[in-house]
């Protein structure tokens, strides 16, 4: 799927949407997470999917926040589990530092004020909602994250550093904004 998508120049937003909510052809991304299995109480496949999605497409490191409220950024255990719940077929029990808490996670997107996910919907519908949010035209974070990664790859240092902390300020917000808009416009 990856080779075919690149060879046919699949637009980046559709490419991302198909990885977040994979069909039969693109299911390897999430199947790879399932093959790893549960590592411990907090590192179950839905949490691993949430970490991967957040890091790659939103420039957000949720590794600390999957065990406890992060001391590196503002993300909480509830944020991580909320995103992970999108990929779970059943309610997820929150585990703090590998100890089950008895509390169930509320299905949610990382940014409640930006978009919502229907927690009553099936996992398939929730994944489609997530793909629509992240790859949708209203989300300027995706092209900024991708441009930042490309800039870092080609020039050795991101416009935002570290590249997995897109909440940090860019050293040139104007350049990041312009590149992201140009990237989105040329990728259609």
Coordinates of N, CA and C in Angstrom, one line a residue:
X1 N 0.8 -1.2 0.0 CA 0.0 0.0 0.0 C 0.9 1.3 0.0
X2 N 1.9 1.3 0.8 CA 2.8 2.4 0.9 C 3.4 2.8 -0.4
X3 N 4.0 1.8 -1.1 CA 4.6 2.0 -2.4 C 3.6 2.5 -3.4
X4 N 2.4 1.9 -3.4 CA 1.4 2.3 -4.4 C 0.9 3.7 -4.1
X5 N 0.7 4.0 -2.8 CA 0.3 5.4 -2.5 C 1.3 6.4 -2.9
X6 N 2.5 6.1 -2.7 CA 3.6 7.1 -3.1 C 3.7 7.1 -4.6
X7 N 3.6 6.0 -5.3 CA 3.8 6.0 -6.8 C 2.6 6.7 -7.5
X8 N 1.4 6.6 -6.9 CA 0.3 7.3 -7.5 C 0.1 8.7 -7.0
X9 N 1.1 9.2 -6.1 CA 1.1 10.5 -5.6 C -0.2 10.8 -4.8
X10 N -0.6 9.9 -3.9 CA -1.8 10.1 -3.1 C -1.6 11.4 -2.3
X11 N -2.6 12.3 -2.3 CA -2.4 13.5 -1.5 C -2.2 13.2 -0.1
X12 N -1.4 14.1 0.6 CA -1.0 13.8 2.0 C -2.2 13.6 2.9
X13 N -3.2 14.4 2.7 CA -4.4 14.3 3.7 C -5.1 13.0 3.5
X14 N -5.2 12.4 2.3 CA -5.8 11.1 2.1 C -4.9 10.0 2.6
X15 N -3.6 10.2 2.4 CA -2.6 9.3 2.9 C -2.7 9.1 4.4
X16 N -2.7 10.2 5.1 CA -2.8 10.2 6.5 C -4.2 9.6 7.0
X17 N -5.3 10.0 6.3 CA -6.6 9.5 6.7 C -6.6 8.0 6.6
X18 N -6.0 7.5 5.5 CA -6.0 6.0 5.3 C -5.1 5.3 6.3
X19 N -4.1 6.0 6.9 CA -3.3 5.3 7.9 C -4.1 5.4 9.3
X20 N -4.8 6.4 9.5 CA -5.5 6.6 10.8 C -6.7 5.6 10.8
X21 N -7.4 5.6 9.7 CA -8.6 4.7 9.6 C -8.4 3.8 8.4
X22 N -7.6 2.7 8.6 CA -7.1 1.9 7.5 C -8.2 1.0 6.9
X23 N -8.2 0.9 5.6 CA -9.0 -0.1 4.9 C -8.2 -1.3 4.8
X24 N -8.6 -2.2 4.0 CA -8.0 -3.5 3.8 C -6.5 -3.3 3.3
X25 N -6.4 -2.4 2.3 CA -5.1 -2.2 1.7 C -4.1 -1.6 2.6
X26 N -4.5 -0.7 3.5 CA -3.6 0.1 4.3 C -3.6 -0.3 5.8
X27 N -4.1 -1.5 6.1 CA -4.2 -1.9 7.5 C -2.9 -2.3 8.2
X28 N -1.8 -2.3 7.5 CA -0.5 -2.7 8.0 C -0.1 -1.8 9.1
X29 N -0.4 -0.5 9.1 CA 0.0 0.4 10.1 C -0.5 0.1 11.5
X30 N -1.8 -0.2 11.5 CA -2.4 -0.5 12.8 C -2.2 -2.0 13.1
X31 N -2.1 -2.9 12.1 CA -1.9 -4.3 12.4 C -0.5 -4.5 13.0
X32 N 0.5 -3.7 12.6 CA 1.8 -3.7 13.2 C 1.7 -3.5 14.7
X33 N 0.9 -2.6 15.1 CA 0.7 -2.3 16.5 C 0.1 -3.5 17.2
X34 N -0.9 -4.1 16.6 CA -1.5 -5.3 17.2 C -0.6 -6.5 17.4
X35 N 0.3 -6.6 16.4 CA 1.3 -7.7 16.5 C 2.2 -7.6 17.7
X36 N 2.5 -6.4 18.1 CA 3.3 -6.2 19.3 C 2.6 -6.6 20.6
X37 N 1.3 -6.4 20.6 CA 0.5 -6.9 21.7 C 0.7 -5.9 22.9
X38 N 0.1 -6.3 24.1 CA 0.1 -5.6 25.3 C 1.5 -5.8 25.9
X39 N 2.1 -4.7 26.3 CA 3.5 -4.7 26.9 C 3.3 -4.8 28.4
X40 N 2.4 -3.9 28.9 CA 2.0 -3.9 30.3 C 0.6 -3.3 30.5
X41 N 0.2 -3.0 31.7 CA -1.2 -2.5 31.9 C -1.5 -1.3 31.1
X42 N -0.5 -0.4 31.0 CA -0.8 0.9 30.3 C -0.4 0.9 28.8
X43 N 0.4 0.0 28.4 CA 0.9 -0.1 27.0 C 0.2 -1.2 26.2
X44 N -1.1 -1.0 26.1 CA -2.0 -1.9 25.3 C -2.0 -1.4 23.9
X45 N -2.4 -2.2 22.9 CA -2.4 -1.7 21.5 C -3.1 -0.4 21.3
X46 N -4.3 -0.1 21.9 CA -4.9 1.2 21.6 C -4.1 2.3 22.1
X47 N -3.4 2.2 23.2 CA -2.5 3.3 23.7 C -1.3 3.4 22.7
X48 N -0.8 2.3 22.2 CA 0.4 2.4 21.3 C -0.1 3.1 20.0
X49 N -1.3 2.8 19.6 CA -1.9 3.5 18.4 C -2.0 5.0 18.7
X50 N -2.5 5.4 19.8 CA -2.7 6.8 20.2 C -1.3 7.5 20.2
X51 N -0.3 6.9 20.8 CA 1.0 7.4 20.8 C 1.6 7.7 19.4
X52 N 1.4 6.7 18.6 CA 1.9 6.8 17.2 C 1.2 7.9 16.4
X53 N -0.1 7.9 16.5 CA -0.9 8.9 15.8 C -0.5 10.3 16.3
X54 N -0.5 10.5 17.6 CA -0.2 11.8 18.1 C 1.2 12.3 17.7
X55 N 2.2 11.4 17.8 CA 3.6 11.7 17.6 C 3.8 12.0 16.1
X56 N 3.4 11.1 15.2 CA 3.6 11.3 13.8 C 2.8 12.4 13.2
X57 N 1.6 12.5 13.5 CA 0.7 13.4 12.7 C 0.4 14.7 13.5
X58 N 0.6 14.8 14.8 CA 0.3 16.0 15.6 C 1.5 16.6 16.2
X59 N 2.6 15.9 16.1 CA 3.9 16.3 16.8 C 3.7 16.4 18.3
X60 N 3.1 15.4 18.9 CA 2.8 15.4 20.3 C 3.4 14.1 20.9
X61 N 4.2 14.2 21.9 CA 4.8 13.1 22.6 C 3.9 12.7 23.8
X62 N 3.2 11.6 23.7 CA 2.3 11.2 24.8 C 2.9 10.0 25.6
X63 N 4.2 9.8 25.4 CA 4.8 8.6 26.1 C 4.7 8.8 27.7
X64 N 5.0 10.0 28.2 CA 4.9 10.2 29.6 C 3.4 10.1 30.1
X65 N 2.6 10.8 29.3 CA 1.1 10.9 29.6 C 0.4 9.6 29.4
X66 N 1.0 8.5 29.0 CA 0.4 7.2 28.9 C 0.5 6.4 30.2
X67 N 1.4 7.0 31.1 CA 1.6 6.3 32.4 C 1.2 7.2 33.6
X68 N 1.3 8.5 33.4 CA 0.9 9.5 34.4 C 0.8 10.9 33.7
X69 N 0.2 11.8 34.4 CA 0.2 13.2 33.8 C 1.6 13.6 33.5
X70 N 1.8 14.1 32.3 CA 3.2 14.4 31.8 C 3.8 15.5 32.6
X71 N 5.1 15.4 32.8 CA 5.8 16.5 33.4 C 6.7 17.2 32.4
X72 N 6.6 16.8 31.1 CA 7.3 17.4 30.0 C 6.4 18.4 29.2
X73 N 5.1 18.1 29.1 CA 4.2 18.9 28.5 C 2.9 18.9 29.3
X74 N 1.8 19.5 28.7 CA 0.5 19.7 29.4 C -0.4 18.5 29.3
X75 N -0.1 17.5 28.6 CA -1.0 16.4 28.4 C -1.1 15.5 29.6
X76 N -2.4 15.0 29.9 CA -2.7 14.3 31.0 C -2.9 12.8 30.7
X77 N -3.0 12.0 31.7 CA -3.3 10.6 31.5 C -4.7 10.4 30.9
X78 N -5.6 11.3 31.3 CA -6.9 11.2 30.7 C -6.9 11.6 29.2
X79 N -6.0 12.5 28.8 CA -5.9 12.9 27.4 C -5.4 11.7 26.6
X80 N -4.4 11.0 27.1 CA -3.8 9.8 26.4 C -4.9 8.7 26.3
X81 N -5.5 8.4 27.4 CA -6.5 7.3 27.3 C -7.7 7.7 26.5
X82 N -8.1 9.0 26.5 CA -9.2 9.4 25.6 C -8.9 9.2 24.2
X83 N -7.7 9.5 23.7 CA -7.3 9.2 22.3 C -7.2 7.7 22.1
X84 N -6.6 7.0 23.0 CA -6.4 5.6 22.9 C -7.8 4.9 22.8
X85 N -8.8 5.4 23.5 CA -10.1 4.8 23.5 C -10.8 4.8 22.1
X86 N -10.3 5.7 21.2 CA -10.9 5.7 19.9 C -10.5 4.3 19.2
X87 N -9.4 3.8 19.5 CA -9.0 2.5 18.9 C -9.4 1.3 19.6
X88 N -10.1 1.4 20.7 CA -10.5 0.3 21.5 C -11.9 -0.2 21.2
X89 N -12.1 -1.5 21.2 CA -13.4 -2.0 21.0 C -14.3 -2.1 22.2
X90 N -13.6 -1.8 23.4 CA -14.3 -1.8 24.7 C -13.8 -0.6 25.5
X91 N -14.5 -0.3 26.6 CA -14.0 0.8 27.4 C -12.6 0.4 28.0
X92 N -11.8 1.4 28.0 CA -10.4 1.2 28.5 C -10.3 1.7 30.0
X93 N -9.8 0.8 30.8 CA -9.5 1.2 32.2 C -8.2 1.9 32.2
X94 N -8.2 3.0 32.9 CA -7.0 3.8 33.0 C -6.0 3.1 34.0
X95 N -4.8 3.0 33.6 CA -3.7 2.4 34.5 C -2.7 3.5 34.7
X96 N -2.4 3.8 35.9 CA -1.4 4.9 36.3 C -0.2 4.2 36.8
X97 N 0.9 4.4 36.1 CA 2.2 3.8 36.4 C 2.1 2.3 36.5
X98 N 1.4 1.7 35.5 CA 1.1 0.3 35.4 C 0.2 -0.3 36.4
X99 N -0.5 0.5 37.2 CA -1.5 0.0 38.2 C -2.9 0.5 37.7
X100 N -3.8 -0.5 37.5 CA -5.2 -0.2 37.2 C -5.8 0.7 38.2
X101 N -6.5 1.7 37.8 CA -7.1 2.7 38.7 C -8.6 2.4 39.0
X102 N -9.3 1.6 38.2 CA -10.7 1.3 38.4 C -11.5 2.4 37.6
X103 N -10.9 3.4 37.0 CA -11.6 4.4 36.3 C -11.6 4.1 34.8
X104 N -12.7 4.3 34.1 CA -12.8 4.2 32.7 C -12.5 5.5 32.0
X105 N -11.8 5.4 30.9 CA -11.4 6.5 30.1 C -12.6 7.0 29.3
X106 N -12.7 8.3 29.1 CA -13.7 9.0 28.3 C -13.1 9.2 26.9
X107 N -13.8 8.6 25.9 CA -13.3 8.8 24.5 C -13.3 10.3 24.1
X108 N -12.1 10.7 23.6 CA -12.0 12.1 23.3 C -10.8 12.4 22.4
X109 N -10.9 13.5 21.6 CA -9.7 14.0 20.9 C -8.9 14.7 21.8
X110 N -7.6 14.9 21.5 CA -6.7 15.6 22.4 C -7.1 17.0 22.7
X111 N -7.8 17.7 21.8 CA -8.1 19.1 21.9 C -9.7 19.2 21.9
X112 N -10.3 19.1 23.1 CA -11.7 19.2 23.2 C -12.3 20.4 22.5
X113 N -11.6 21.5 22.6 CA -12.2 22.8 22.1 C -12.1 22.8 20.5
X114 N -11.4 21.9 19.9 CA -11.2 21.9 18.5 C -12.2 20.9 17.8
X115 N -12.4 19.7 18.4 CA -13.2 18.7 17.8 C -13.6 17.7 18.8
X116 N -14.7 17.0 18.5 CA -15.2 15.9 19.5 C -15.3 14.6 18.7
X117 N -15.2 13.6 19.4 CA -15.4 12.2 18.9 C -16.6 11.7 19.7
X118 N -17.5 11.0 19.0 CA -18.7 10.4 19.6 C -18.3 9.1 20.3
X119 N -18.2 9.2 21.6 CA -17.8 8.1 22.5 C -18.8 6.9 22.4
X120 N -20.0 7.2 22.0 CA -21.0 6.1 21.9 C -20.9 5.3 20.6
X121 N -20.2 5.9 19.6 CA -20.1 5.3 18.3 C -19.1 4.1 18.3
X122 N -19.2 3.2 17.3 CA -18.3 2.1 17.2 C -16.9 2.5 17.0
X123 N -16.0 1.6 17.2 CA -14.6 1.9 17.0 C -14.3 2.4 15.6
X124 N -15.0 1.7 14.6 CA -14.9 2.0 13.2 C -15.3 3.5 12.9
X125 N -16.4 3.9 13.5 CA -16.9 5.2 13.3 C -16.0 6.2 14.0
X126 N -15.5 5.9 15.1 CA -14.6 6.8 15.9 C -13.3 7.0 15.1
X127 N -12.8 5.9 14.5 CA -11.5 6.1 13.7 C -11.8 7.0 12.5
X128 N -12.9 6.8 11.9 CA -13.3 7.7 10.7 C -13.4 9.1 11.2
X129 N -14.0 9.4 12.3 CA -14.1 10.7 12.9 C -12.7 11.3 13.1
X130 N -11.8 10.5 13.7 CA -10.4 10.9 14.0 C -9.7 11.3 12.7
X131 N -9.9 10.4 11.7 CA -9.2 10.7 10.4 C -9.7 12.0 9.8
X132 N -11.0 12.2 9.9 CA -11.6 13.4 9.4 C -11.1 14.6 10.1
X133 N -10.9 14.5 11.4 CA -10.4 15.7 12.2 C -8.9 15.9 11.9
X134 N -8.1 14.9 11.9 CA -6.7 15.1 11.8 C -6.3 15.5 10.3
X135 N -6.9 14.8 9.4 CA -6.6 15.1 8.0 C -7.5 16.2 7.3
X136 N -8.4 16.7 8.1 CA -9.4 17.7 7.5 C -8.7 19.0 7.3
X137 N -9.3 19.8 6.5 CA -8.8 21.1 6.1 C -8.7 22.1 7.3
X138 N -9.5 21.9 8.3 CA -9.5 22.8 9.5 C -8.4 22.6 10.4
X139 N -7.7 21.5 10.3 CA -6.6 21.2 11.2 C -5.3 21.6 10.6
X140 N -4.8 22.8 10.9 CA -3.6 23.3 10.4 C -2.4 22.7 11.1
X141 N -2.6 21.9 12.1 CA -1.5 21.3 12.8 C -0.8 20.2 12.0
X142 N -1.6 19.4 11.3 CA -1.0 18.3 10.4 C 0.0 18.8 9.4
X143 N -0.4 19.8 8.6 CA 0.7 20.3 7.6 C 1.9 21.0 8.3
X144 N 1.6 21.6 9.5 CA 2.7 22.2 10.2 C 3.7 21.1 10.7
X145 N 3.1 20.1 11.3 CA 3.9 19.0 11.8 C 4.7 18.3 10.7
X146 N 4.1 18.1 9.5 CA 4.8 17.4 8.4 C 5.9 18.3 7.8
X147 N 5.6 19.6 7.7 CA 6.6 20.6 7.2 C 7.7 20.6 8.2
X148 N 7.4 20.7 9.4 CA 8.5 20.7 10.4 C 9.4 19.5 10.4
X149 N 8.8 18.3 10.2 CA 9.6 17.1 10.1 C 10.4 17.1 8.8
X150 N 9.9 17.6 7.7 CA 10.7 17.7 6.5 C 11.8 18.7 6.6
X151 N 11.6 19.8 7.2 CA 12.6 20.9 7.4 C 13.7 20.3 8.3
X152 N 13.3 19.6 9.3 CA 14.3 18.9 10.2 C 15.1 17.9 9.5
X153 N 14.5 17.1 8.6 CA 15.1 16.0 7.9 C 16.1 16.6 6.9
X154 N 15.8 17.7 6.2 CA 16.6 18.2 5.2 C 17.7 19.2 5.7
X155 N 17.3 19.9 6.8 CA 18.2 20.9 7.3 C 18.8 20.6 8.6
X156 N 18.5 19.5 9.2 CA 19.1 19.1 10.5 C 18.5 19.6 11.8
X157 N 17.6 20.6 11.7 CA 17.0 21.2 12.8 C 15.6 21.7 12.5
X158 N 14.6 21.3 13.2 CA 13.2 21.7 12.9 C 12.9 23.2 13.2
X159 N 11.9 23.7 12.6 CA 11.4 25.0 12.9 C 10.9 25.1 14.3
X160 N 10.4 23.9 14.8 CA 10.0 23.7 16.2 C 10.8 22.5 16.6
X161 N 11.5 22.7 17.8 CA 12.3 21.7 18.3 C 11.9 21.4 19.8
X162 N 11.9 20.2 20.2 CA 12.1 19.0 19.4 C 10.9 18.8 18.5
X163 N 11.0 18.0 17.4 CA 10.0 17.9 16.4 C 8.7 17.2 17.0
X164 N 8.9 16.5 18.1 CA 7.7 15.8 18.7 C 7.1 16.7 19.8
X165 N 7.4 18.0 19.8 CA 6.8 18.9 20.8 C 6.3 20.1 20.0
X166 N 5.3 19.9 19.1 CA 4.8 21.0 18.3 C 4.1 22.1 19.1
X167 N 3.9 21.9 20.4 CA 3.4 23.0 21.3 C 4.4 24.0 21.6
X168 N 5.7 23.7 21.4 CA 6.7 24.7 21.6 C 6.6 25.8 20.4
X169 N 7.1 27.0 20.7 CA 7.1 28.0 19.6 C 8.1 27.7 18.5
X170 N 7.7 28.0 17.3 CA 8.6 27.9 16.2 C 9.6 29.1 16.3
X171 N 10.9 28.8 15.8 CA 11.8 29.9 15.8 C 11.5 31.0 14.7
X172 N 10.6 30.5 13.8 CA 10.1 31.5 12.8 C 8.7 31.1 12.5
X173 N 7.7 31.6 13.3 CA 6.3 31.2 13.0 C 5.8 31.5 11.6
X174 N 6.3 32.6 11.1 CA 5.9 33.1 9.7 C 6.4 32.1 8.7
X175 N 7.6 31.6 8.8 CA 8.1 30.6 7.8 C 7.3 29.3 7.9
X176 N 7.0 28.8 9.2 CA 6.3 27.6 9.4 C 4.9 27.8 8.8
X177 N 4.2 28.9 9.1 CA 2.9 29.1 8.6 C 2.8 29.1 7.1
X178 N 3.8 29.8 6.5 CA 3.8 29.9 5.0 C 4.1 28.5 4.4
X179 N 5.1 27.8 4.9 CA 5.4 26.5 4.4 C 4.2 25.5 4.5
X180 N 3.6 25.6 5.6 CA 2.4 24.7 5.9 C 1.3 25.0 4.9
X181 N 1.0 26.2 4.7 CA -0.1 26.6 3.7 C 0.3 26.2 2.3
X182 N 1.5 26.5 2.0 CA 2.0 26.1 0.6 C 2.0 24.6 0.4
X183 N 2.4 23.9 1.4 CA 2.4 22.4 1.4 C 1.0 21.9 1.2
X184 N 0.1 22.4 1.9 CA -1.3 21.9 1.8 C -1.9 22.3 0.5
X185 N -1.6 23.5 0.0 CA -2.1 23.9 -1.3 C -1.6 23.1 -2.5
X186 N -0.3 22.7 -2.4 CA 0.4 22.0 -3.5 C 0.1 20.5 -3.4
X187 N -0.4 20.0 -2.3 CA -0.6 18.6 -2.1 C -2.0 18.1 -2.5
X188 N -2.8 19.0 -3.0 CA -4.2 18.6 -3.4 C -4.2 17.8 -4.6

